[in-house]
Short mmCIF file of C-alpha atoms in Angstrom, two decimals:
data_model
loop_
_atom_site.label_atom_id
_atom_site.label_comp_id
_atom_site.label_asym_id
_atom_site.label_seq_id
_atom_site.Cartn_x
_atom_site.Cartn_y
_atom_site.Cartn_z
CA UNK A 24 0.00 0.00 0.00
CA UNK A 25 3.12 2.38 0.73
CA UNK A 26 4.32 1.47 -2.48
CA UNK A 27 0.88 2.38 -3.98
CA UNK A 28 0.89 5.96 -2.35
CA UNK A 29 4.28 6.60 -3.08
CA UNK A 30 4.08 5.90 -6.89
CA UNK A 31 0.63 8.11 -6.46
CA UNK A 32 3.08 10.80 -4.48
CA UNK A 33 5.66 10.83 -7.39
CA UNK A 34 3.18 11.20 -10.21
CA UNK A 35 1.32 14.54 -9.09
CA UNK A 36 4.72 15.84 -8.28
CA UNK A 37 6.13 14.69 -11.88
CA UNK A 38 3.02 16.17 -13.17
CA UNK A 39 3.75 19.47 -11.95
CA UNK A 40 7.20 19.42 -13.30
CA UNK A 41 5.72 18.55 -16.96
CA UNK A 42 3.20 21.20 -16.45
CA UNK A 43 5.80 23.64 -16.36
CA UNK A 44 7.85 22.04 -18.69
CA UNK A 45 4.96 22.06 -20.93
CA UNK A 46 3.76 25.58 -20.42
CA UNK A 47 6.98 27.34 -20.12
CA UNK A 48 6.39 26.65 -24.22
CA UNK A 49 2.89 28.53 -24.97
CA UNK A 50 2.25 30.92 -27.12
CA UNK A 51 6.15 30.13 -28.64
CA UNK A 52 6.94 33.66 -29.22
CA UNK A 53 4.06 35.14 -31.06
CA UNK A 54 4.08 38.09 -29.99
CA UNK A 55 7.53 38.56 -31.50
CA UNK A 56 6.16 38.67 -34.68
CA UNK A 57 2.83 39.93 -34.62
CA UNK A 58 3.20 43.04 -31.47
CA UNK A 59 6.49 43.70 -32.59
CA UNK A 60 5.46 47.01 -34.76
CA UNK A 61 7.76 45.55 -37.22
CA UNK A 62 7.26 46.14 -41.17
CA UNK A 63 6.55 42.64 -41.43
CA UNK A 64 3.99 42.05 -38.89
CA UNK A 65 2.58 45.49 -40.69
CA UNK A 66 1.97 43.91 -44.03
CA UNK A 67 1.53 40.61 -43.43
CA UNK A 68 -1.33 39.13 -41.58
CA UNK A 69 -1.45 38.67 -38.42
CA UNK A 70 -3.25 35.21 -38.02
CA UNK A 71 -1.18 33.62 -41.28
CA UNK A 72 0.04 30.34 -39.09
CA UNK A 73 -3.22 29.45 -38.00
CA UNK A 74 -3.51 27.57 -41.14
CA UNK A 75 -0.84 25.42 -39.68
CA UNK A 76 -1.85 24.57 -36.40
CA UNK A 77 -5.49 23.90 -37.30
CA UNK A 78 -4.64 21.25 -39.99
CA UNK A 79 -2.07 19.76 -37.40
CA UNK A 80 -5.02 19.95 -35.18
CA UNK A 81 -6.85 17.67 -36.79
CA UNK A 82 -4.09 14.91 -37.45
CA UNK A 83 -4.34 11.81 -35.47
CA UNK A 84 -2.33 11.63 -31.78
CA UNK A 85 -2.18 7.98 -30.41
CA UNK A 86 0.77 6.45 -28.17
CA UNK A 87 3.73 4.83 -29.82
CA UNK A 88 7.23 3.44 -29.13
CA UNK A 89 9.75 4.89 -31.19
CA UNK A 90 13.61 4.14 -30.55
CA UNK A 91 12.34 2.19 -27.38
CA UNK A 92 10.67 5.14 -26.10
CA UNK A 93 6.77 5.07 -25.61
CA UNK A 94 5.47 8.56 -26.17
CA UNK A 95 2.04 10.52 -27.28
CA UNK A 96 -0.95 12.08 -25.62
CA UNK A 97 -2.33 8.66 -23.57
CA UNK A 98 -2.48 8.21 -19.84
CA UNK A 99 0.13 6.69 -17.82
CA UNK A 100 3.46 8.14 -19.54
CA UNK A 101 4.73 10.12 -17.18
CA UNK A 102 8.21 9.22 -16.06
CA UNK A 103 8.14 7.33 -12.37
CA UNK A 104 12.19 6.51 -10.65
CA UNK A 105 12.67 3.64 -8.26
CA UNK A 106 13.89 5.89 -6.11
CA UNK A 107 10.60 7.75 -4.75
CA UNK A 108 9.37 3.83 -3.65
CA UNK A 109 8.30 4.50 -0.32
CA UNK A 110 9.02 7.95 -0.02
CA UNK A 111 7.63 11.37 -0.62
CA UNK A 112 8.95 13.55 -3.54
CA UNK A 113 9.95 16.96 -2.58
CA UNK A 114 11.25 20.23 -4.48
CA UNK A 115 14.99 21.08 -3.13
CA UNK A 116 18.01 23.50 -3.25
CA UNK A 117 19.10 23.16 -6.61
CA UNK A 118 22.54 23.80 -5.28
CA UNK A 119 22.02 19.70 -4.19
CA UNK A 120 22.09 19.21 -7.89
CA UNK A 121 25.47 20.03 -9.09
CA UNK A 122 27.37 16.69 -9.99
CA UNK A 123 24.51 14.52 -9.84
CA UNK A 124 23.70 12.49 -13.12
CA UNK A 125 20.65 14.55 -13.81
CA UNK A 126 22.72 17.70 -14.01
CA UNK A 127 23.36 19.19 -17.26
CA UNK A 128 25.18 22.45 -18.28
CA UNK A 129 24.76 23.02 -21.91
CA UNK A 130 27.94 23.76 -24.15
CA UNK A 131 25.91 25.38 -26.20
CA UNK A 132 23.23 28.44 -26.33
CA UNK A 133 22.65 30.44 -29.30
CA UNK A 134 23.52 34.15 -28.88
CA UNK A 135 21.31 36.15 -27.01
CA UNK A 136 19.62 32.67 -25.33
CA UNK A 137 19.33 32.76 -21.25
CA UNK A 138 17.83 30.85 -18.21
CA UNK A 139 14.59 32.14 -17.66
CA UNK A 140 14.63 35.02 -15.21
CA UNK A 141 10.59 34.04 -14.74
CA UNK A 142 10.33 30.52 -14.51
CA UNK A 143 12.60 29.60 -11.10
CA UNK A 144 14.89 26.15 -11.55
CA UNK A 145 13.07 23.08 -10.45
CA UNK A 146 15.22 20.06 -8.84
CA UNK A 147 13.49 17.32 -7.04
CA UNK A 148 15.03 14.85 -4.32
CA UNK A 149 13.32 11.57 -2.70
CA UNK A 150 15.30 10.78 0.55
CA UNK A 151 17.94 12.94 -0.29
CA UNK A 152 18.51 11.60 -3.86
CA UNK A 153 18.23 14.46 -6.27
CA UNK A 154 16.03 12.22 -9.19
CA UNK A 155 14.75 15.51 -11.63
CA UNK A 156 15.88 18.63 -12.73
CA UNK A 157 14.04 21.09 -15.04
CA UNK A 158 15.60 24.84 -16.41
CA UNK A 159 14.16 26.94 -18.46
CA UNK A 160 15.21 29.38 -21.16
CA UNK A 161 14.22 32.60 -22.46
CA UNK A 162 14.64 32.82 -26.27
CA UNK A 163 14.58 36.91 -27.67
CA UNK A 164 13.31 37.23 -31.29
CA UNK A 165 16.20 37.80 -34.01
CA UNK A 166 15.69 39.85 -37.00
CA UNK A 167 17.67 40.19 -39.83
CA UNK A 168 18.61 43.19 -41.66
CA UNK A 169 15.96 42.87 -44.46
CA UNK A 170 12.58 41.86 -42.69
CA UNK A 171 9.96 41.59 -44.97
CA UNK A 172 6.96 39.57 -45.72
CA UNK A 173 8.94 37.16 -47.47
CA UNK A 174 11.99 37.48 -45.35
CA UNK A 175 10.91 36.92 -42.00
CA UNK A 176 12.72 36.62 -38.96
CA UNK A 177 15.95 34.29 -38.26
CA UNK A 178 14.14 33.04 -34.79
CA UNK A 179 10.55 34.01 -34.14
CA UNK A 180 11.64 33.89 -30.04
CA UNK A 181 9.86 32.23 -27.28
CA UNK A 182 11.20 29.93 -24.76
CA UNK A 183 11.85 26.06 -23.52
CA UNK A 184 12.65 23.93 -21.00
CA UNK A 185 15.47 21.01 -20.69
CA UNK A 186 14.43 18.51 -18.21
CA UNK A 187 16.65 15.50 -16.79
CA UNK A 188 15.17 12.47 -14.56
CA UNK A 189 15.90 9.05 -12.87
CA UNK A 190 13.30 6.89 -14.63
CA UNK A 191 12.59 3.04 -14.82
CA UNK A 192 11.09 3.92 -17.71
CA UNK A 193 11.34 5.36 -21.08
CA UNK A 194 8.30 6.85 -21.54
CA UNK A 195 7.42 10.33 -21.77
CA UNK A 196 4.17 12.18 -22.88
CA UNK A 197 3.69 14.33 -26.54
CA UNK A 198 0.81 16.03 -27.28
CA UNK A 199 1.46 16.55 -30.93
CA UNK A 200 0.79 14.65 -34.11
CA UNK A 201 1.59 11.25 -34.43
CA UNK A 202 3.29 11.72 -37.59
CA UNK A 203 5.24 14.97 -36.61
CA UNK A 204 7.07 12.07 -34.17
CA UNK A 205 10.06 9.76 -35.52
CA UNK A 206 13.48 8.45 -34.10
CA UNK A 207 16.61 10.13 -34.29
CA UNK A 208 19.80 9.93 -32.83
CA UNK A 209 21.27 12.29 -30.47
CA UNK A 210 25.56 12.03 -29.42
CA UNK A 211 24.87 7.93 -29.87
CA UNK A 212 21.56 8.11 -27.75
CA UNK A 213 18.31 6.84 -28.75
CA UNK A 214 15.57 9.38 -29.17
CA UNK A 215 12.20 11.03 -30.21
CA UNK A 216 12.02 13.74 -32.32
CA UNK A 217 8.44 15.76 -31.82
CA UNK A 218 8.77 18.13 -35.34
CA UNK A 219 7.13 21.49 -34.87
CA UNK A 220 3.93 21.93 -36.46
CA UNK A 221 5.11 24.84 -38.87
CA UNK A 222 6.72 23.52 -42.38
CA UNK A 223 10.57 23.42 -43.17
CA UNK A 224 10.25 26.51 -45.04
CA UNK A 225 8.47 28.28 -42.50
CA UNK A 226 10.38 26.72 -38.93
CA UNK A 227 12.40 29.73 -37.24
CA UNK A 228 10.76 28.80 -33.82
CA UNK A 229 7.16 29.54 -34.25
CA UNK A 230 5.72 26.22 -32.95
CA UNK A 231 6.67 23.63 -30.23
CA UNK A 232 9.18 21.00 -30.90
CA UNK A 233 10.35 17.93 -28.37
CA UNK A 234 13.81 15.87 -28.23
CA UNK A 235 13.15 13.36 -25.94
CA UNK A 236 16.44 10.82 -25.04
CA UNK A 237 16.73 7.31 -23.87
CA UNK A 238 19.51 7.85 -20.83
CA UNK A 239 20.86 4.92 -19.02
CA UNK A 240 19.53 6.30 -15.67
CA UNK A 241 16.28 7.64 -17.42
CA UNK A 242 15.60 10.04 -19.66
CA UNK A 243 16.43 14.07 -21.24
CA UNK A 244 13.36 16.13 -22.52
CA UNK A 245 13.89 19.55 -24.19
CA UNK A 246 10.22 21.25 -25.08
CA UNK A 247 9.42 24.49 -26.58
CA UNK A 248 9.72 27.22 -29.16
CA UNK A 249 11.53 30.11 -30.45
CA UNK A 250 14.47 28.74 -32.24
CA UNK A 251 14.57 26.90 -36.04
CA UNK A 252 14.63 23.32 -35.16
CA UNK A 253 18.09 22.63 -35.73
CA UNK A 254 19.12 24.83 -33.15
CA UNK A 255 17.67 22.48 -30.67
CA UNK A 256 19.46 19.53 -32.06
CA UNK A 257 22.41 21.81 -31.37
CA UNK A 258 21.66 22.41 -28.07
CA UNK A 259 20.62 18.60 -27.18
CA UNK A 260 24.06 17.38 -28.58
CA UNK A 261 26.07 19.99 -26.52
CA UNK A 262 24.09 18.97 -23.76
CA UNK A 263 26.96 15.60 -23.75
CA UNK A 264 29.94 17.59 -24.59
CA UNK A 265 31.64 19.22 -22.09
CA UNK A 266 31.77 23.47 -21.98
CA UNK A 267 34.49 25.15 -23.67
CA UNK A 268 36.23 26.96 -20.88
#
């Protein structure tokens, strides 16, 4: 019955971290390109990506296992660690997370790209055992020196979250489109790729992405918006090389 409550314990507090990890990702930046007063947002209009999103909308979203991870919109995917058996989850001085395995320090930011001032870090411990962290990151909105309708902006600028966790499991919940999902391989890692709704063409951050990788103590998550997608496969691989000093 401990066991039972414990497992119960670890998934509302899990829950909370997704939550944020989720919503630190709304809105993905835009009001960057349609508040901005810029000539673009001037003469182009304002509600142009909604196209996008509401044919993604009405794609199909089911569970799958992709690279040996199970991921989608279905009950029961959040993450659970051995190590909250019996014992209550509880947030902690992040300070207890420096040289754990779930730390992270990324070797990599694009310019201008900062821990979120706003969102305050989140590092979880069972019985002293630090088992989650979760940062986020504040993305500003880059503009080149031709913005126009048909130039628009380098990075449309939002924010996201990286999230690290002991987990028995490799499972972790997606909310988008099945088929925006497929494997990919980050630094010799299996993972999940969660493509952002907006077309290759059109992908300089406005719409949430997802690399989520297989770790052999759990699992890495990075969520949100506001960069071109493969800026965040930058950032996930210099998340396993170590910082230029």
């Amino acid at each position: 019955m401990d066991g039972i409550r414990s497992r119960r314990r670890l998934y509302w507090a899990v829950t909370a971290v997704l939550a944020l990890a989720i919503g630190v990702g709304s809105f993905w930046g835009v009001r960057a390109l349609v508040g901005g007063g810029s000539e673009a947002t001037a003469e182009r209009d304002p509600g142009w990506w909604t196209t996008y999103f509401n044919q993604d909308a009405q794609k199909p979203r089911f569970n799958q296992e992709i690279n040996g991870i199970l991921v989608g919109p279905g009950d029961g995917l959040e993450p659970t660690s051995d190590v909250c058996t019996g014992l209550t989850p509880q947030w902690t001085d992040p300070e207890k997370a420096k040289g754990t395995v779930v730390d992270f320090s990324p070797s990599y930011l694009p310019e201008g790209v900062k821990r979120a001032a706003s969102e305050p870090e989140s590092v979880m411990e069972c019985g002293g055992t630090v088992f989650s962290v979760l940062r986020s990151y504040d993305v500003p909105a880059k503009y080149g020196p031709d913005v126009s309708p048909s130039n628009p902006p380098e990075w449309s600028g939002g924010n996201f979250s990286i999230w690290r966790m002991l987990s028995d499991k490799h499972t972790f919940p997606l909310l988008g489109a099945a088929e925006r999902m497929e494997p990919i391989t980050v630094a010799g890692r299996a993972a999940v790729l969660m493509r952002p709704v907006m077309p290759e063409g059109e992908d300089y951050g406005l719409g949430k992405m997802a690399i989520v990788i297989a770790e052999d103590f759990g699992l890495t998550a990075i969520q949100g918006g506001g960069l071109p997608l493969g800026e965040f496969i930058k950032i996930a691989e210099g998340l396993y090389e170590e910082r230029a000093q």
